[in-house]
Short mmCIF file of C-alpha atoms in Angstrom, two decimals:
data_model
loop_
_atom_site.label_atom_id
_atom_site.label_comp_id
_atom_site.label_asym_id
_atom_site.label_seq_id
_atom_site.Cartn_x
_atom_site.Cartn_y
_atom_site.Cartn_z
CA MET A 1060 9.31 2.04 72.23
CA ILE A 1061 11.01 2.40 68.34
CA GLU A 1062 14.72 2.77 68.33
CA ILE A 1063 16.14 3.78 64.86
CA LYS A 1064 20.04 3.13 64.84
CA ASN A 1065 22.39 4.55 62.18
CA ILE A 1066 20.17 4.04 59.43
CA THR A 1067 20.91 4.76 55.63
CA LYS A 1068 19.25 4.77 52.59
CA SER A 1069 20.36 5.80 49.36
CA PHE A 1070 18.45 6.25 46.07
CA GLY A 1071 21.19 5.78 43.29
CA GLY A 1072 23.81 8.72 44.47
CA THR A 1073 21.93 10.59 47.08
CA ARG A 1074 21.83 9.96 50.47
CA ALA A 1075 17.81 10.37 51.20
CA VAL A 1076 18.68 9.05 54.94
CA SER A 1077 22.05 9.20 56.25
CA ASP A 1078 23.18 7.45 59.63
CA CYS A 1079 19.61 8.65 61.17
CA SER A 1080 19.23 7.49 65.07
CA LEU A 1081 16.46 8.50 66.76
CA SER A 1082 14.99 7.21 70.39
CA LEU A 1083 11.16 7.40 70.65
CA ALA A 1084 11.18 5.29 74.02
CA GLY A 1085 8.42 7.14 76.03
CA LEU A 1086 7.53 9.43 73.87
CA LYS A 1087 3.49 10.11 73.32
CA ILE A 1088 3.73 12.20 70.57
CA ALA A 1089 6.72 12.80 68.44
CA GLY A 1090 7.48 15.21 65.64
CA LEU A 1091 9.68 15.14 62.50
CA ILE A 1092 10.41 18.23 60.86
CA GLY A 1093 12.70 19.42 58.05
CA PRO A 1094 12.80 21.20 55.06
CA ASN A 1095 11.26 19.75 51.78
CA GLY A 1096 13.54 17.05 50.03
CA SER A 1097 15.11 16.18 54.05
CA GLY A 1098 14.16 12.49 54.00
CA LYS A 1099 11.29 12.29 56.12
CA THR A 1100 8.75 10.23 54.32
CA THR A 1101 11.71 7.98 53.45
CA LEU A 1102 12.09 7.54 57.17
CA PHE A 1103 8.76 6.72 57.57
CA ASN A 1104 8.94 4.38 54.35
CA LEU A 1105 11.80 2.48 56.36
CA ILE A 1106 9.90 2.20 59.41
CA THR A 1107 6.59 0.52 57.66
CA GLY A 1108 8.63 -1.59 55.23
CA LEU A 1109 7.78 -0.15 51.96
CA ILE A 1110 11.71 0.32 51.51
CA ARG A 1111 14.28 -1.56 53.22
CA PRO A 1112 17.39 0.44 54.76
CA ASP A 1113 21.18 -0.09 53.39
CA SER A 1114 22.32 -0.04 56.66
CA GLY A 1115 21.27 0.06 60.43
CA GLU A 1116 18.62 -1.10 62.69
CA ILE A 1117 15.31 -0.35 63.64
CA THR A 1118 13.74 -2.25 67.20
CA LEU A 1119 10.15 -2.48 68.05
CA GLU A 1120 9.78 -2.88 71.40
CA GLY A 1121 13.44 -4.62 71.36
CA ARG A 1122 12.81 -6.71 68.08
CA ARG A 1123 14.88 -5.76 64.82
CA ILE A 1124 12.27 -4.66 62.28
CA GLU A 1125 14.11 -3.57 59.68
CA GLY A 1126 13.54 -4.66 56.17
CA ARG A 1127 10.42 -6.67 56.52
CA MET A 1128 7.48 -6.41 54.39
CA PRO A 1129 4.74 -3.53 54.94
CA HIS A 1130 2.23 -6.24 55.92
CA HIS A 1131 4.23 -7.60 58.53
CA MET A 1132 4.93 -3.89 59.97
CA ALA A 1133 1.49 -3.24 60.23
CA ASN A 1134 0.56 -6.70 61.87
CA MET A 1135 3.15 -5.69 64.44
CA GLY A 1136 1.68 -2.60 65.15
CA LEU A 1137 3.05 0.36 63.02
CA ILE A 1138 0.05 1.92 61.05
CA ARG A 1139 1.04 4.78 58.94
CA THR A 1140 -1.04 7.46 56.75
CA PHE A 1141 0.37 8.86 53.22
CA GLN A 1142 0.96 12.61 52.49
CA LEU A 1143 -1.32 12.56 49.95
CA SER A 1144 -4.17 10.72 51.56
CA ARG A 1145 -5.01 7.33 50.26
CA VAL A 1146 -8.32 5.87 51.31
CA PHE A 1147 -9.93 3.43 49.71
CA PRO A 1148 -11.88 5.01 46.75
CA ARG A 1149 -14.19 2.24 45.50
CA LEU A 1150 -14.92 1.10 48.92
CA THR A 1151 -17.69 3.44 51.24
CA VAL A 1152 -16.43 5.35 54.06
CA MET A 1153 -17.64 2.37 56.64
CA ASP A 1154 -15.77 -0.41 54.94
CA ASN A 1155 -12.62 1.76 54.78
CA MET A 1156 -13.05 1.61 58.72
CA LEU A 1157 -13.68 -1.98 58.77
CA LEU A 1158 -11.14 -2.64 56.59
CA ALA A 1159 -8.31 -1.48 59.44
CA PRO A 1160 -8.68 -3.85 62.51
CA ARG A 1161 -6.22 -6.32 62.51
CA GLY A 1162 -6.21 -9.96 62.53
CA GLN A 1163 -9.96 -10.26 61.74
CA ALA A 1164 -11.18 -13.74 61.39
CA GLY A 1165 -13.79 -12.70 58.37
CA GLU A 1166 -10.44 -11.66 56.08
CA ARG A 1167 -9.23 -15.32 56.40
CA LEU A 1168 -10.83 -18.20 54.32
CA TRP A 1169 -10.63 -20.73 56.85
CA SER A 1170 -12.10 -18.63 59.51
CA LEU A 1171 -14.72 -17.09 57.80
CA PHE A 1172 -16.44 -20.42 56.76
CA LEU A 1173 -15.59 -22.17 59.98
CA ARG A 1174 -16.03 -19.61 62.86
CA PHE A 1175 -18.74 -17.57 61.18
CA PRO A 1176 -20.35 -16.93 64.58
CA ARG A 1177 -17.34 -14.98 65.47
CA VAL A 1178 -17.02 -13.47 62.07
CA HIS A 1179 -20.52 -11.99 62.72
CA ARG A 1180 -19.68 -10.80 66.26
CA GLU A 1181 -16.72 -8.90 65.30
CA GLU A 1182 -18.14 -6.90 62.59
CA THR A 1183 -20.85 -5.92 64.70
CA GLU A 1184 -18.25 -4.82 67.13
CA HIS A 1185 -16.13 -3.01 64.70
CA ARG A 1186 -19.21 -1.37 63.21
CA GLU A 1187 -20.09 0.34 66.78
CA LYS A 1188 -16.62 1.59 66.97
CA ALA A 1189 -16.52 2.75 63.63
CA CYS A 1190 -19.75 4.99 64.14
CA GLU A 1191 -18.31 6.39 67.55
CA LEU A 1192 -15.12 7.60 65.40
CA LEU A 1193 -16.83 8.92 62.40
CA GLU A 1194 -18.97 10.78 64.60
CA MET A 1195 -16.00 12.05 66.57
CA LEU A 1196 -14.09 13.07 63.08
CA GLY A 1197 -17.31 14.28 61.92
CA ILE A 1198 -17.73 12.31 58.61
CA ILE A 1199 -20.71 9.89 60.20
CA HIS A 1200 -23.10 11.36 57.69
CA LEU A 1201 -21.23 10.04 54.96
CA ARG A 1202 -21.07 6.81 56.13
CA ASP A 1203 -22.31 5.01 53.14
CA GLN A 1204 -20.65 7.42 50.24
CA PHE A 1205 -17.54 6.10 48.24
CA ALA A 1206 -14.06 7.26 50.02
CA GLY A 1207 -13.26 8.80 46.65
CA ASN A 1208 -16.22 11.17 46.56
CA LEU A 1209 -15.27 12.87 50.07
CA SER A 1210 -13.20 16.01 49.94
CA TYR A 1211 -9.49 16.08 50.74
CA GLY A 1212 -9.91 17.08 54.25
CA GLN A 1213 -12.71 14.73 54.60
CA GLN A 1214 -10.15 11.58 53.05
CA LYS A 1215 -7.20 13.14 55.54
CA LEU A 1216 -9.85 12.96 58.35
CA LEU A 1217 -11.08 9.08 57.45
CA GLU A 1218 -7.51 7.94 56.97
CA LEU A 1219 -6.57 9.36 60.43
CA GLY A 1220 -9.64 7.49 61.61
CA ARG A 1221 -8.80 3.83 59.89
CA ALA A 1222 -5.04 4.11 61.63
CA VAL A 1223 -6.88 4.49 64.95
CA MET A 1224 -9.34 1.46 63.81
CA ALA A 1225 -6.21 -0.73 63.70
CA GLN A 1226 -5.45 -0.16 67.50
CA PRO A 1227 -1.82 -0.25 66.15
CA LYS A 1228 0.89 0.54 69.05
CA MET A 1229 2.21 3.45 67.09
CA ILE A 1230 0.15 5.87 64.48
CA LEU A 1231 2.53 7.63 61.56
CA LEU A 1232 1.32 10.60 60.51
CA ASP A 1233 2.51 11.80 57.60
CA GLU A 1234 1.67 15.77 57.30
CA PRO A 1235 -1.66 15.00 58.54
CA THR A 1236 -2.72 18.85 58.33
CA ALA A 1237 -1.04 19.62 54.76
CA GLY A 1238 -3.87 20.68 52.36
CA ILE A 1239 -6.76 20.90 54.43
CA ASN A 1240 -8.60 23.72 55.67
CA PRO A 1241 -8.36 25.54 59.27
CA ARG A 1242 -11.73 23.98 60.66
CA LEU A 1243 -10.62 20.38 59.40
CA ILE A 1244 -7.21 21.08 60.76
CA GLN A 1245 -8.76 21.85 64.24
CA THR A 1246 -11.12 18.89 64.00
CA MET A 1247 -7.67 16.49 63.15
CA ILE A 1248 -5.83 17.96 66.18
CA ASP A 1249 -8.67 17.46 68.48
CA MET A 1250 -8.79 13.86 67.47
CA ILE A 1251 -5.09 13.24 67.67
CA LEU A 1252 -5.15 14.41 71.67
CA LYS A 1253 -8.26 12.88 72.59
CA MET A 1254 -6.56 9.59 71.02
CA LYS A 1255 -3.51 10.34 72.92
CA ALA A 1256 -5.65 10.67 75.91
CA ARG A 1257 -6.63 6.98 75.49
CA GLY A 1258 -3.09 5.88 75.43
CA GLN A 1259 -2.57 5.83 71.19
CA ILE A 1260 1.29 7.17 70.28
CA PHE A 1261 1.88 9.32 67.46
CA PHE A 1262 4.88 10.14 65.02
CA ILE A 1263 3.90 12.82 63.13
CA ILE A 1264 5.54 14.46 59.84
CA GLU A 1265 4.40 17.99 60.00
CA HIS A 1266 5.45 21.54 58.37
CA ASN A 1267 2.84 23.84 60.19
CA MET A 1268 4.74 24.85 63.01
CA ASP A 1269 1.99 25.96 65.08
CA VAL A 1270 0.29 22.13 65.14
CA VAL A 1271 3.63 20.48 65.50
CA VAL A 1272 4.59 22.78 68.88
CA GLU A 1273 0.86 22.08 69.78
CA LEU A 1274 0.99 18.52 69.55
CA CYS A 1275 4.46 17.20 69.97
CA GLU A 1276 6.84 16.80 73.22
CA ARG A 1277 9.76 16.17 71.55
CA ILE A 1278 10.93 16.76 67.99
CA PHE A 1279 13.28 15.53 65.22
CA VAL A 1280 15.10 17.88 62.75
CA LEU A 1281 16.30 16.27 59.54
CA ASP A 1282 17.89 18.30 56.99
CA HIS A 1283 19.81 16.23 54.17
CA GLY A 1284 18.52 12.81 55.21
CA GLU A 1285 20.77 13.83 58.59
CA LYS A 1286 19.52 14.77 61.85
CA ILE A 1287 20.45 17.89 63.03
CA ALA A 1288 18.72 18.69 66.05
CA GLU A 1289 16.00 17.20 68.50
CA GLY A 1290 14.45 18.70 71.35
CA SER A 1291 11.38 20.17 73.26
CA PRO A 1292 9.36 22.61 71.03
CA ARG A 1293 10.84 25.47 72.58
CA GLU A 1294 14.47 24.05 72.21
CA ILE A 1295 14.12 23.25 68.76
CA GLN A 1296 12.50 26.97 67.93
CA THR A 1297 15.50 28.64 69.11
CA ASP A 1298 17.96 26.34 67.68
CA PRO A 1299 20.49 28.31 65.49
CA ARG A 1300 20.96 24.71 63.17
CA VAL A 1301 17.17 24.46 62.92
CA ILE A 1302 17.05 28.14 61.84
CA GLU A 1303 19.43 27.96 59.75
CA ALA A 1304 18.12 24.85 57.70
CA TYR A 1305 14.73 26.46 56.99
CA LEU A 1306 15.65 30.22 56.68
CA GLY A 1307 19.65 29.28 55.18
CA MET B 604 -38.75 -24.86 23.08
CA ASP B 605 -35.37 -26.93 22.82
CA LEU B 606 -33.86 -23.79 21.49
CA VAL B 607 -35.04 -21.71 24.99
CA LEU B 608 -33.49 -24.57 26.82
CA HIS B 609 -30.27 -24.53 25.18
CA LEU B 610 -29.75 -20.46 25.45
CA ALA B 611 -30.69 -21.05 29.07
CA ILE B 612 -28.00 -23.67 29.53
CA VAL B 613 -25.39 -22.00 27.79
CA VAL B 614 -26.41 -18.54 29.91
CA ALA B 615 -26.46 -20.54 33.13
CA ILE B 616 -22.57 -22.06 32.07
CA TYR B 617 -21.43 -18.41 31.20
CA SER B 618 -22.70 -16.89 34.30
CA ILE B 619 -20.55 -18.88 36.00
CA PHE B 620 -17.47 -18.44 33.70
CA ALA B 621 -18.31 -14.76 33.97
CA LEU B 622 -18.76 -14.96 37.80
CA SER B 623 -15.44 -16.76 38.54
CA LEU B 624 -13.53 -14.02 36.77
CA ASN B 625 -15.33 -11.41 38.33
CA ILE B 626 -14.09 -12.25 41.39
CA GLU B 627 -10.66 -11.39 39.79
CA VAL B 628 -11.32 -8.58 37.41
CA GLY B 629 -14.06 -6.81 39.33
CA TYR B 630 -13.06 -7.46 42.76
CA THR B 631 -9.29 -7.79 43.07
CA GLY B 632 -8.40 -5.65 39.81
CA LEU B 633 -6.38 -8.50 38.05
CA PHE B 634 -6.53 -8.27 34.70
CA ASN B 635 -6.60 -12.15 33.67
CA PHE B 636 -6.53 -12.29 29.94
CA GLY B 637 -6.15 -16.02 29.72
CA HIS B 638 -9.20 -17.12 31.95
CA VAL B 639 -10.43 -19.23 29.20
CA ALA B 640 -7.10 -21.89 30.13
CA PHE B 641 -8.87 -22.70 33.34
CA PHE B 642 -12.26 -23.38 31.60
CA ALA B 643 -10.19 -25.19 29.08
CA ILE B 644 -8.40 -27.10 31.84
CA GLY B 645 -11.77 -28.37 33.63
CA ALA B 646 -13.32 -29.07 30.22
CA TYR B 647 -10.63 -31.59 29.03
CA VAL B 648 -9.61 -33.23 32.48
CA SER B 649 -13.29 -33.92 33.02
CA ALA B 650 -13.84 -35.46 29.58
CA LEU B 651 -10.81 -37.39 29.59
CA LEU B 652 -11.76 -39.08 32.72
CA SER B 653 -15.38 -39.46 31.45
CA LEU B 654 -13.99 -41.20 28.00
CA GLN B 655 -12.18 -43.46 30.54
CA ASP B 656 -15.32 -44.23 32.42
CA ALA B 657 -14.53 -42.59 35.63
CA THR B 658 -17.74 -41.43 37.58
CA PHE B 659 -19.09 -37.80 36.44
CA SER B 660 -18.78 -36.92 40.21
CA LEU B 661 -15.48 -37.80 40.17
CA ALA B 662 -15.10 -36.21 37.13
CA LEU B 663 -16.33 -33.08 38.16
CA ILE B 664 -13.89 -32.79 40.81
CA ALA B 665 -10.99 -33.34 39.32
CA GLY B 666 -11.66 -30.92 36.68
CA ILE B 667 -12.42 -27.89 39.35
CA ALA B 668 -9.31 -29.27 41.33
CA CYS B 669 -6.80 -28.95 38.35
CA ALA B 670 -8.11 -25.84 37.52
CA GLY B 671 -7.65 -24.49 40.67
CA VAL B 672 -4.18 -26.08 41.16
CA GLY B 673 -3.22 -24.54 37.54
CA GLY B 674 -4.28 -21.41 39.09
CA LEU B 675 -2.04 -21.75 41.70
CA LEU B 676 1.18 -22.91 39.53
CA ILE B 677 0.65 -19.64 36.96
CA GLY B 678 -0.20 -17.74 40.07
CA LEU B 679 3.00 -18.16 41.79
CA PRO B 680 5.19 -16.45 38.94
CA ALA B 681 2.91 -13.97 37.35
CA LEU B 682 0.84 -12.80 40.55
CA LYS B 683 4.75 -11.15 41.09
CA LEU B 684 3.70 -9.03 38.15
CA GLN B 685 1.86 -5.60 38.47
CA GLY B 686 -1.05 -4.64 36.06
CA ASP B 687 -0.42 -5.21 32.22
CA TYR B 688 2.47 -7.24 32.45
CA PHE B 689 0.24 -9.81 34.97
CA GLY B 690 -2.44 -9.74 32.13
CA ILE B 691 0.28 -10.60 29.18
CA ALA B 692 1.78 -13.43 31.45
CA THR B 693 -1.85 -14.76 31.71
CA LEU B 694 -2.68 -14.32 27.91
CA GLY B 695 0.61 -16.30 27.60
CA PHE B 696 -0.49 -18.98 29.69
CA ALA B 697 -3.56 -19.73 28.02
CA GLU B 698 -1.77 -19.92 24.54
CA ILE B 699 0.47 -22.54 26.38
CA VAL B 700 -2.53 -24.56 27.73
CA ARG B 701 -3.73 -23.95 24.24
CA MET B 702 -0.81 -25.59 22.40
CA LEU B 703 -0.55 -28.29 24.84
CA LEU B 704 -4.07 -29.05 24.01
CA GLN B 705 -3.25 -29.08 20.49
CA ASN B 706 0.15 -30.96 19.88
CA GLN B 707 -0.10 -33.13 23.17
CA VAL B 708 -2.06 -35.68 20.65
CA ALA B 709 -1.18 -38.86 22.74
CA TRP B 710 -3.88 -37.65 25.58
CA THR B 711 -5.81 -35.03 23.68
CA LYS B 712 -6.39 -36.31 20.26
CA GLY B 713 -4.83 -32.76 19.44
CA PRO B 714 -7.11 -30.87 16.75
CA MET B 715 -9.56 -33.82 16.19
CA GLY B 716 -10.90 -32.58 19.53
CA LEU B 717 -12.83 -35.26 21.89
CA PRO B 718 -16.03 -36.41 20.71
CA GLY B 719 -18.69 -38.53 22.46
CA ILE B 720 -18.24 -36.67 25.95
CA PRO B 721 -21.02 -38.71 28.15
CA ARG B 722 -23.96 -36.69 29.75
CA PRO B 723 -23.35 -36.85 33.48
CA GLU B 724 -25.03 -39.07 35.82
CA ILE B 725 -25.01 -38.81 39.33
CA PHE B 726 -25.53 -41.61 41.61
CA SER B 727 -28.89 -42.78 39.59
CA TRP B 728 -29.65 -39.27 38.17
CA HIS B 729 -29.11 -39.19 34.61
CA PHE B 730 -29.01 -35.36 33.08
CA ASP B 731 -29.15 -36.63 29.68
CA THR B 732 -31.92 -34.74 28.48
CA LEU B 733 -32.13 -30.66 28.26
CA PRO B 734 -34.53 -30.03 30.77
CA ALA B 735 -32.64 -32.22 33.30
CA TYR B 736 -29.18 -30.72 32.23
CA LEU B 737 -30.70 -27.07 32.45
CA LEU B 738 -31.90 -28.29 36.47
CA LEU B 739 -28.06 -29.30 36.67
CA THR B 740 -26.37 -26.02 35.37
CA LEU B 741 -28.62 -24.06 37.52
CA GLY B 742 -28.07 -25.65 40.43
CA ALA B 743 -24.39 -24.96 39.68
CA ALA B 744 -24.90 -21.71 39.02
CA VAL B 745 -27.04 -20.86 41.97
CA LEU B 746 -24.05 -22.45 44.50
CA THR B 747 -21.17 -20.46 42.57
CA PHE B 748 -23.37 -17.52 42.58
CA LEU B 749 -24.11 -18.09 46.31
CA VAL B 750 -20.17 -18.86 47.14
CA ILE B 751 -18.81 -15.48 45.57
CA GLY B 752 -21.37 -13.47 46.66
CA PHE B 753 -20.74 -14.50 50.26
CA LEU B 754 -17.26 -14.12 49.78
CA THR B 755 -17.62 -11.10 48.17
CA LEU B 756 -19.73 -9.33 50.48
CA SER B 757 -17.60 -10.98 53.60
CA PRO B 758 -14.21 -9.23 55.11
CA PHE B 759 -12.43 -11.63 52.82
CA GLY B 760 -14.18 -9.56 49.44
CA ARG B 761 -13.67 -6.17 51.45
CA VAL B 762 -9.86 -7.21 51.54
CA LEU B 763 -9.80 -7.91 47.99
CA LYS B 764 -11.52 -4.68 46.83
CA ALA B 765 -9.23 -2.66 48.89
CA ILE B 766 -6.29 -4.07 47.20
CA ARG B 767 -8.37 -3.82 44.42
CA ASP B 768 -8.25 0.25 44.83
CA ASP B 769 -4.92 0.55 46.19
CA GLU B 770 -2.47 -2.17 47.08
CA THR B 771 0.39 -0.28 48.82
CA ALA B 772 -2.56 0.67 51.12
CA ALA B 773 -3.81 -2.22 51.79
CA ALA B 774 -0.49 -3.52 52.84
CA VAL B 775 0.17 -0.93 55.09
CA LEU B 776 -2.89 -1.70 56.95
CA GLY B 777 -1.67 -5.31 57.12
CA LYS B 778 -3.04 -6.91 54.65
CA ASN B 779 -0.59 -9.44 52.07
CA PRO B 780 -1.95 -8.27 48.57
CA PHE B 781 0.40 -11.58 47.27
CA ALA B 782 -1.66 -14.21 49.44
CA TYR B 783 -5.08 -12.61 48.90
CA LYS B 784 -4.58 -12.32 45.12
CA MET B 785 -3.77 -15.59 45.12
CA GLU B 786 -6.53 -16.63 46.82
CA ALA B 787 -8.51 -15.25 44.61
CA PHE B 788 -6.75 -16.36 41.80
CA VAL B 789 -7.26 -19.85 42.52
CA ILE B 790 -11.21 -19.62 43.58
CA GLY B 791 -11.61 -17.70 40.26
CA SER B 792 -9.78 -20.51 38.20
CA ALA B 793 -11.73 -23.34 40.43
CA PHE B 794 -14.74 -22.19 39.12
CA ALA B 795 -13.54 -21.56 35.78
CA GLY B 796 -13.16 -25.09 35.76
CA LEU B 797 -16.55 -25.47 37.13
CA ALA B 798 -17.77 -24.31 34.19
CA GLY B 799 -15.65 -25.71 31.68
CA VAL B 800 -16.48 -29.20 33.49
CA LEU B 801 -20.43 -28.21 32.37
CA TRP B 802 -19.73 -27.27 28.76
CA ALA B 803 -17.91 -30.27 28.01
CA HIS B 804 -20.31 -32.51 29.42
CA PHE B 805 -23.06 -30.31 27.53
CA ILE B 806 -21.54 -30.19 24.10
CA THR B 807 -20.44 -33.55 24.32
CA PHE B 808 -17.51 -32.51 22.02
CA ILE B 809 -14.65 -30.07 22.49
CA SER B 810 -11.43 -29.45 20.77
CA PRO B 811 -8.26 -26.99 21.13
CA GLY B 812 -10.24 -24.45 19.01
CA ASP B 813 -13.04 -23.94 21.46
CA PHE B 814 -10.78 -22.36 23.90
CA THR B 815 -9.19 -19.34 21.95
CA LEU B 816 -8.66 -15.79 22.92
CA THR B 817 -11.75 -15.00 21.71
CA GLU B 818 -13.71 -17.08 24.51
CA THR B 819 -11.47 -14.98 27.22
CA ILE B 820 -12.58 -11.64 25.49
CA LEU B 821 -16.21 -12.56 25.41
CA VAL B 822 -16.35 -13.81 29.21
CA LEU B 823 -13.99 -10.05 29.75
CA LEU B 824 -16.80 -8.33 27.69
CA ILE B 825 -19.95 -9.76 29.62
CA VAL B 826 -18.07 -9.01 33.01
CA VAL B 827 -17.08 -5.23 32.00
CA LEU B 828 -20.69 -5.06 29.96
CA GLY B 829 -22.82 -6.44 33.17
CA GLY B 830 -20.88 -4.31 35.66
CA LYS B 831 -17.51 -5.67 37.16
CA GLY B 832 -17.28 -5.94 40.84
CA THR B 833 -21.40 -6.35 41.20
CA LEU B 834 -22.69 -9.53 41.90
CA TRP B 835 -25.70 -9.50 39.57
CA GLY B 836 -23.44 -7.78 36.79
CA PRO B 837 -22.16 -11.02 35.32
CA VAL B 838 -25.24 -12.86 35.12
CA VAL B 839 -26.74 -10.25 33.72
CA GLY B 840 -24.00 -9.89 31.51
CA ALA B 841 -23.85 -13.30 30.04
CA ALA B 842 -27.45 -13.30 29.88
CA VAL B 843 -27.56 -10.28 27.56
CA LEU B 844 -24.40 -11.12 25.39
CA ILE B 845 -25.12 -14.80 24.64
CA PHE B 846 -28.76 -13.79 24.07
CA PHE B 847 -27.90 -11.21 21.16
CA GLN B 848 -24.63 -14.00 19.74
CA GLU B 849 -27.06 -16.60 19.69
CA SER B 850 -30.02 -14.39 17.99
CA VAL B 851 -28.03 -13.36 15.28
CA ARG B 852 -28.22 -16.77 13.80
CA PHE B 853 -31.77 -16.96 14.00
CA LEU B 854 -32.09 -13.55 11.51
CA ARG B 855 -33.05 -14.55 7.88
CA LEU B 856 -30.38 -13.30 6.10
CA PRO B 857 -30.03 -13.93 2.55
CA PRO B 858 -27.45 -17.30 2.18
CA GLU B 859 -24.83 -15.49 0.31
CA TRP B 860 -24.89 -13.47 3.25
CA SER B 861 -23.58 -16.21 6.14
CA GLY B 862 -19.81 -15.51 4.90
CA ILE B 863 -19.74 -12.14 7.19
CA LEU B 864 -22.00 -12.94 9.36
CA GLY B 865 -19.28 -13.78 11.83
CA PRO B 866 -17.37 -10.61 10.97
CA LEU B 867 -20.29 -8.86 11.15
CA GLN B 868 -21.20 -10.22 14.78
CA GLN B 869 -17.95 -8.56 15.82
CA MET B 870 -18.16 -5.99 14.53
CA ILE B 871 -21.54 -5.22 16.30
CA PHE B 872 -20.17 -6.56 19.43
CA GLY B 873 -17.38 -3.90 19.42
CA LEU B 874 -19.85 -1.00 18.47
CA LEU B 875 -21.68 -2.34 21.33
CA LEU B 876 -18.92 -2.24 23.82
CA VAL B 877 -18.09 1.29 22.43
CA ILE B 878 -21.33 2.75 22.85
CA LEU B 879 -21.72 1.37 26.39
CA MET B 880 -18.31 2.12 27.60
CA ILE B 881 -19.22 5.63 26.53
CA PHE B 882 -22.51 5.99 28.26
CA ARG B 883 -22.24 3.76 30.97
CA PRO B 884 -18.96 2.72 31.78
CA GLU B 885 -19.82 1.34 35.28
CA GLY B 886 -21.54 -1.20 33.25
CA LEU B 887 -25.18 -2.30 33.02
CA ILE B 888 -25.14 -3.19 37.02
CA ARG B 889 -23.71 -0.61 39.49
CA GLU B 890 -21.25 -1.18 42.07
CA LYS B 891 -23.08 -0.27 46.07
CA GLY B 892 -22.11 3.03 47.11
CA LYS B 893 -23.39 6.15 46.88
CA GLU B 894 -22.58 8.76 44.19
CA THR B 895 -23.89 11.74 45.15
CA ILE B 896 -21.40 14.51 46.15
CA ASP B 897 -21.85 15.98 49.79
CA ARG B 898 -19.00 18.19 50.63
CA ASP B 899 -18.14 20.14 53.89
#
């Protein structure tokens, strides 16, 4: 669905992403790995519009989208999470979830006043859906808490739930299991697999190789901003260039 | 009795003023240090029109509209700025407005001010007595409270709070931060204009000296002390602070103290704020949401 062609981004003198091309067409869960500083998060920032590429193309279902504003990217169906989770600390867990659906009538001033019945109906539907997801994530009992009071792992689960609530074309997860306890890692993996079964597409940056191998059909490997390999988990694990980049 | 009515009217007007600032500061996280400018625009536009024999309804609508448009115009450049820079831009804008009022003598009579602003008349109702005026301001305050309450409890208000908490995270969920900040800013400015209109027709004399930074600080204080990001906070804050401010007048202090009364009041204000921020940083009214920690 997403095609990235020859994308390049430099910060000052360093090439954070250098002439990268990846095709995610037909993939349900794609993985992106690489040593620290290899440009993975920069690539995510480019895809979600937080930074603009110096050159290259990104196409979503055939449409050129590179360089657009983050909210445009999100509204076209690309929703991401962050490496250090970014929930809204002074919104309740439920409100964090309810914020996510795109194109809500109640979020625009005119339709809020003029189409209130629809606003009300949407809220009820979203609330039901949010409850179901929070139940699956095991944080339903925290629904009325400020999200800022949740543990780090719970915040990451909430961020995943929020991304799912947005019903995007693709969810980009930036290190979903980093820094959380093993039990929550399992919840996270189960959730991703359940959503995959419902047809949700993912693109995942992850350092934990067990997680990557369990989830991803195809893995892209970055090093120093360049793509050095791509293939199935098995191919990647035995690829000498990948082993060198990680160990060398 | 007149004194109580007078106080109640001032509290009602400042409640509107504070509610309008709260949608910016408390809900959207826009630290507007020039909010008094919109209060001034409302007051002056309405006063000037009324002195030209325009009806109150027209003056009222024009005052609110001009304040809203003023918000739009200053918001276009200022809302591109982040945090503190936005604050400084609004501070500068408020000074520009005050200087205009002071120096554009042909329109505003400059520092002489505008005396004799008529008490309002809507259709054939005259609001020329204190009880009648109280009714008018209370009506306006209740309306403001309901509108801002409805907005902040709606999905729209949820987006504002999200932008306050983390603008980037809101943007990657598809909310356009600039557009939402602009809407909050224009709404806040328009309601500040309403407060200004009511103020001008109540005091019946306005001059540029009424619209200084001190007013902005007072209303910011009301919002922060009352509890920013809450619906009742600005109302409670207005009641407490206005009562405190006015009550100092009625302390039986020896006449030779009158020179230090103003500064003394400011010092007590400052002290009050410091104490409050230490012991209850979230203000008198707390934002809804559980604070208890319940971890895995």
